PDB file of C-alpha atoms in Angstrom:
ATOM      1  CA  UNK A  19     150.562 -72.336 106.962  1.00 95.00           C
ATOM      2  CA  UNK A  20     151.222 -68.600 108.114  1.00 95.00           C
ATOM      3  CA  UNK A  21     148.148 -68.563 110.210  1.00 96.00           C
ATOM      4  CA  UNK A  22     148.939 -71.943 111.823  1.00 96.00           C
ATOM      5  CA  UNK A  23     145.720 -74.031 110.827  1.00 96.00           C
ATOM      6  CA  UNK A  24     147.297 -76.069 107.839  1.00 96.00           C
ATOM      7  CA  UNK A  25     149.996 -78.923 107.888  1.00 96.00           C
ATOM      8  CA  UNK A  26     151.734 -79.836 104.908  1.00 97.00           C
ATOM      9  CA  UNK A  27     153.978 -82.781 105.137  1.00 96.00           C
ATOM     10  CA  UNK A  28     155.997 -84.723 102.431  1.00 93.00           C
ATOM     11  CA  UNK A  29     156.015 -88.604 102.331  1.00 91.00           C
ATOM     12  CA  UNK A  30     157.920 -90.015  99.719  1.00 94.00           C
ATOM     13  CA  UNK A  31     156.527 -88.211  96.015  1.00 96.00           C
ATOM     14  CA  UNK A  32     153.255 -87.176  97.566  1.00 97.00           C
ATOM     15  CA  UNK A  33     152.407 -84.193 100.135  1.00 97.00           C
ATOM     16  CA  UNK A  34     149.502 -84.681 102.621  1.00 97.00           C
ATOM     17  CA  UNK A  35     147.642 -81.362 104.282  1.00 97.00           C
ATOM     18  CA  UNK A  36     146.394 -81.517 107.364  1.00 97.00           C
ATOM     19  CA  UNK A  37     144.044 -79.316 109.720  1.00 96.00           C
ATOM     20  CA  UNK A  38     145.041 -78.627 112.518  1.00 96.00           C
ATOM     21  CA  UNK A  39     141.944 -77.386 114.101  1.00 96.00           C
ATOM     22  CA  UNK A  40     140.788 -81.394 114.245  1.00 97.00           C
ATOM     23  CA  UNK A  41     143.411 -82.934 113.468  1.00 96.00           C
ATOM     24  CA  UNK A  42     142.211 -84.447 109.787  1.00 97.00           C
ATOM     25  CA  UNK A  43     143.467 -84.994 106.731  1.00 96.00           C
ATOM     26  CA  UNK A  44     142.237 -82.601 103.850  1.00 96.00           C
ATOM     27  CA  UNK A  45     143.567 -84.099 100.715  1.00 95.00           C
ATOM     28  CA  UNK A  46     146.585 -85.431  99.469  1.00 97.00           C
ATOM     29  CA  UNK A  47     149.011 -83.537  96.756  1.00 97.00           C
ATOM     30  CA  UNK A  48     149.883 -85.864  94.484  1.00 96.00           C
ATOM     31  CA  UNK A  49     152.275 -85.140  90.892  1.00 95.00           C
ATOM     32  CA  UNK A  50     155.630 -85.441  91.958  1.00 95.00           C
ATOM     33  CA  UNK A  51     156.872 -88.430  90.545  1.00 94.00           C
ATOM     34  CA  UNK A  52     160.135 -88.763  93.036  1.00 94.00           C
ATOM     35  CA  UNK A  53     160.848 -87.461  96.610  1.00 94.00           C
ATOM     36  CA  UNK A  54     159.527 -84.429  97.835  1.00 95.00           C
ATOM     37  CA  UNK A  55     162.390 -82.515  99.309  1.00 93.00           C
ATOM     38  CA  UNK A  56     161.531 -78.763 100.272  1.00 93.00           C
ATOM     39  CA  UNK A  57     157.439 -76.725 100.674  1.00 95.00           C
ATOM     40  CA  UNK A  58     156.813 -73.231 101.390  1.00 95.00           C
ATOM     41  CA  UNK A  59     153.390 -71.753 101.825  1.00 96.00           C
ATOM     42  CA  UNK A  60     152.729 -68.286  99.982  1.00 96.00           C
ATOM     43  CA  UNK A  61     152.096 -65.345 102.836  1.00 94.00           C
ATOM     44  CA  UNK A  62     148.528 -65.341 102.003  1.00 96.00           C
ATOM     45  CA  UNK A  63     148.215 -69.318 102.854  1.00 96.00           C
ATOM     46  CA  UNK A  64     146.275 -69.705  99.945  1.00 96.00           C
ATOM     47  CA  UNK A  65     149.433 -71.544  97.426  1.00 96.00           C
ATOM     48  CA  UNK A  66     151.860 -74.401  98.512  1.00 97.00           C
ATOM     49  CA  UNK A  67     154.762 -74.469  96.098  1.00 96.00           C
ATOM     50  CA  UNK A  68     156.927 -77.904  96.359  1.00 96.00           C
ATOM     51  CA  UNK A  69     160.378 -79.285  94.814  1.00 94.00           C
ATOM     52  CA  UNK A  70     161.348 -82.392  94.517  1.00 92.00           C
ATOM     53  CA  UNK A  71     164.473 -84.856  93.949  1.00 90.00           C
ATOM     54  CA  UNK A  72     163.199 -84.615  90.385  1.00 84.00           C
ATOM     55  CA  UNK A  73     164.213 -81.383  89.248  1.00 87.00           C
ATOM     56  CA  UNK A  74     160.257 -80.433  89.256  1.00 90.00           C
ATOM     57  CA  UNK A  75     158.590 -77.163  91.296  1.00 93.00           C
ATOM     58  CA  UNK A  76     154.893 -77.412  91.975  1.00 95.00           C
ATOM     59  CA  UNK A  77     152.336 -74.970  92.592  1.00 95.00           C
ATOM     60  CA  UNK A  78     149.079 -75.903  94.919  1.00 97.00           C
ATOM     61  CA  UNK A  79     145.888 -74.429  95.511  1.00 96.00           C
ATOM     62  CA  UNK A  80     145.568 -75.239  99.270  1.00 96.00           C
ATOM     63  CA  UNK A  81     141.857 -74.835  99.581  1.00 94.00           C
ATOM     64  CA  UNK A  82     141.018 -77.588  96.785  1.00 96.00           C
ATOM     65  CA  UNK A  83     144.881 -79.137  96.397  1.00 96.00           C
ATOM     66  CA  UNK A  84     144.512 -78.597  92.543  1.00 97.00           C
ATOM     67  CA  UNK A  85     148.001 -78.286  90.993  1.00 96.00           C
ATOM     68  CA  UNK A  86     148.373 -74.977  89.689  1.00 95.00           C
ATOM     69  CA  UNK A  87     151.693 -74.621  88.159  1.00 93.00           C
ATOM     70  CA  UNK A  88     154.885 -77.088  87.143  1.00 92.00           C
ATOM     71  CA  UNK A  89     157.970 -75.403  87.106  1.00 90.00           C
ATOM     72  CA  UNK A  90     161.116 -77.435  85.197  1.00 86.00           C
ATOM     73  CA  UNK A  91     164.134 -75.640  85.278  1.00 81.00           C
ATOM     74  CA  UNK A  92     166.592 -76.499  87.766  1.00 81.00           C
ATOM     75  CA  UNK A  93     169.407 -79.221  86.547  1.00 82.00           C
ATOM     76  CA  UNK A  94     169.182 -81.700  89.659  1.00 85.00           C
ATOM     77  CA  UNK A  95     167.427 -81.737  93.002  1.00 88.00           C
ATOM     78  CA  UNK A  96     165.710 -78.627  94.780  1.00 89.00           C
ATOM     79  CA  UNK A  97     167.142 -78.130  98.259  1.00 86.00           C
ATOM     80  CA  UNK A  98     164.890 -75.034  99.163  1.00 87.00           C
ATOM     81  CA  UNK A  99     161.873 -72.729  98.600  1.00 91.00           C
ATOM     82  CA  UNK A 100     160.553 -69.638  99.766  1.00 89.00           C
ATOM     83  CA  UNK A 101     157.849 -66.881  98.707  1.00 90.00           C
ATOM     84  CA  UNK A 102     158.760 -63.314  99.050  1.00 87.00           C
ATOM     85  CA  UNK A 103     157.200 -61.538 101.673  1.00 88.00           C
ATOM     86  CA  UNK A 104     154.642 -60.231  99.230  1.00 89.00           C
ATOM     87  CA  UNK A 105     153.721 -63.918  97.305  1.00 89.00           C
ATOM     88  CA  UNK A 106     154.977 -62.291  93.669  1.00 88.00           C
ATOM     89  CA  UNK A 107     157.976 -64.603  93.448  1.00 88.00           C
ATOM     90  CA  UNK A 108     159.281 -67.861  94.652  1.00 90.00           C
ATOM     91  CA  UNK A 109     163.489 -68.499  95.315  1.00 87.00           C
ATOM     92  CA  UNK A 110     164.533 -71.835  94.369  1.00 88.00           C
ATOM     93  CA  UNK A 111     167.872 -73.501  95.627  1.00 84.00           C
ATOM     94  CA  UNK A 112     169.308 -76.605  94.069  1.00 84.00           C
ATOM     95  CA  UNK A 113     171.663 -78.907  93.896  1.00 83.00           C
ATOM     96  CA  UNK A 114     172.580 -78.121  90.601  1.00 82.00           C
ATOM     97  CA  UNK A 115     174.552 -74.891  92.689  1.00 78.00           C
ATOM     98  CA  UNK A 116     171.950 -72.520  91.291  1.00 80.00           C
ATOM     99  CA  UNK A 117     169.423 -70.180  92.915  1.00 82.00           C
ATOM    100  CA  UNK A 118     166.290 -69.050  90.955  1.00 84.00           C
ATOM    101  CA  UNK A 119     164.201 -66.330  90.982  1.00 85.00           C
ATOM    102  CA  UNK A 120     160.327 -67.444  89.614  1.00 86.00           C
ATOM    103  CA  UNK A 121     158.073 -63.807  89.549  1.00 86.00           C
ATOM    104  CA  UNK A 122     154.677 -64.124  88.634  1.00 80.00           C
ATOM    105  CA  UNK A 123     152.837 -62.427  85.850  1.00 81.00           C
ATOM    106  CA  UNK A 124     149.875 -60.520  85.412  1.00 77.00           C
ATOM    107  CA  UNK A 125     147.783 -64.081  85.474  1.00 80.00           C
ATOM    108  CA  UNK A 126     149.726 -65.155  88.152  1.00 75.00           C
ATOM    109  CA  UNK A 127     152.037 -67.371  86.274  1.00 80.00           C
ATOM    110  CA  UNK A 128     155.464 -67.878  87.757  1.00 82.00           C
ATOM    111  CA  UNK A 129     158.157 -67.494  85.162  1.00 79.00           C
ATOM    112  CA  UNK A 130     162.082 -67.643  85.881  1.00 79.00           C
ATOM    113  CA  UNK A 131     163.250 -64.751  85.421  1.00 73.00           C
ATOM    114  CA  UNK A 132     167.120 -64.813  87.352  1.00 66.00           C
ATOM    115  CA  UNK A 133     169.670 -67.025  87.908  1.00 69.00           C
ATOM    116  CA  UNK A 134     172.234 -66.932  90.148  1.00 66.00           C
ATOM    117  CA  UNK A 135     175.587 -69.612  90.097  1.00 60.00           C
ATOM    118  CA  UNK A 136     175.815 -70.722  86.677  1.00 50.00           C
ATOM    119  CA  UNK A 137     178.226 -69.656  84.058  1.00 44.00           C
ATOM    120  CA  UNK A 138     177.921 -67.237  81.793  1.00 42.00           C
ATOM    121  CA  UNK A 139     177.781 -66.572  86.119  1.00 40.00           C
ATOM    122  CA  UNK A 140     180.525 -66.721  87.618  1.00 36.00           C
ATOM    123  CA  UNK A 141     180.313 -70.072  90.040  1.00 39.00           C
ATOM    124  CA  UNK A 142     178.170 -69.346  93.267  1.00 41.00           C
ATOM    125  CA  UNK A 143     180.353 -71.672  95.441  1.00 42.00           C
ATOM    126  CA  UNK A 144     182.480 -74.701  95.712  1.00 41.00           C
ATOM    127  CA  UNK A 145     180.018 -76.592  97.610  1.00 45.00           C
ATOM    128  CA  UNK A 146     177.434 -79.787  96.824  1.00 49.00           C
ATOM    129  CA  UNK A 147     174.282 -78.229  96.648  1.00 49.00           C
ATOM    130  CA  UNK A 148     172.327 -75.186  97.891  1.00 53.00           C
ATOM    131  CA  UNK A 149     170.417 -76.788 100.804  1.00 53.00           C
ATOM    132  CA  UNK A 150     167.402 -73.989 101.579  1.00 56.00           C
ATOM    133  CA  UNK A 151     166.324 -70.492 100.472  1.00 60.00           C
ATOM    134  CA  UNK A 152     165.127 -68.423 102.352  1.00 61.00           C
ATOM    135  CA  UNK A 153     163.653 -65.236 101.599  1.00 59.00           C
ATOM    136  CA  UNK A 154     163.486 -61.703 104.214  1.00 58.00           C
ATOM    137  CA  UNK A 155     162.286 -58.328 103.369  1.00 55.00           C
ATOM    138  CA  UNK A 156     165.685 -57.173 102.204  1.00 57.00           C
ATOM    139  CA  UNK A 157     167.233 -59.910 100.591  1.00 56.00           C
ATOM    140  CA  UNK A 158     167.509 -63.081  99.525  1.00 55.00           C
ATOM    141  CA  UNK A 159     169.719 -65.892 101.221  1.00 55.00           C
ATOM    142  CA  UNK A 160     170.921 -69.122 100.680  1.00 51.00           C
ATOM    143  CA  UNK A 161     172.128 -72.108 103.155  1.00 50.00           C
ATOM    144  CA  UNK A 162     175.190 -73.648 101.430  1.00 48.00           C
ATOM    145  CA  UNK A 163     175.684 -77.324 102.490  1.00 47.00           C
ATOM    146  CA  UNK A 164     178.393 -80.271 101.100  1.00 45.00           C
ATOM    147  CA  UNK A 165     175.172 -82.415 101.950  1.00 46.00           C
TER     148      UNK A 165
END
């Protein structure tokens, strides 16, 4: 988490949170039906958001671990997540060569609302996948791997 006190750590479909303080386990995130392959914590610490190998975006409450949001849009696989600095939108990278832009509404649902490497696009790149997102206060970037 961004103030260091909270572990989140992906085994297989489910995510377990730890504190750090002790050394416990809160709770266990469970709803992703395959691997989980990428997490980001919001800036605030208070939302985990989590992609799997299943095509399938999650959104956590971290102080109860209640699933707040699914998210189905990518084609295949999502290689990376990030918030934006200020928590109103989540970049997703997948496999499917796409990055998407989720921004959150007035009740704080996240909605895509961009898409970048997809026709009517023209293709993002001749690699496998887009292996992380990451997001910075002046742009948006994406690791390109051929896995």
């Amino acid at each position: 988490s961004p103030d260091g006190s909270t572990l989140a750590a992906g085994h297989a479909a489910t995510i377990v949170i730890w504190n750090l303080a002790d050394g416990s386990e809160k709770f266990k995130l469970e709803g992703h039906t395959s691997f989980v392959m990428s997490m980001a914590f919001s800036p605030d610490g208070t939302k985990l958001v989590s992609g799997s190998r299943g095509n399938v975006i999650r959104l956590w409450n971290t102080s109860d671990g209640k699933e707040l949001q699914k998210m189905v849009c990518h084609a295949t696989s999502i290689g990376g997540l990030a918030f934006t600095p200020d928590g109103s939108k989540i970049v997703s990278g997948s496999y499917d060569k796409t990055i998407r832009v989720w921004e959150a509404d007035n009740d704080g649902v996240y909605c895509c609302t961009a898409i970048c490497g997809m026709p009517p696009t023209p293709t993002f790149c001749n690699a496998d996948c887009i292996g992380t997102a990451e997001v910075t206060p002046e742009s948006v970037r994406a690791i390109v791997t051929d896995r």
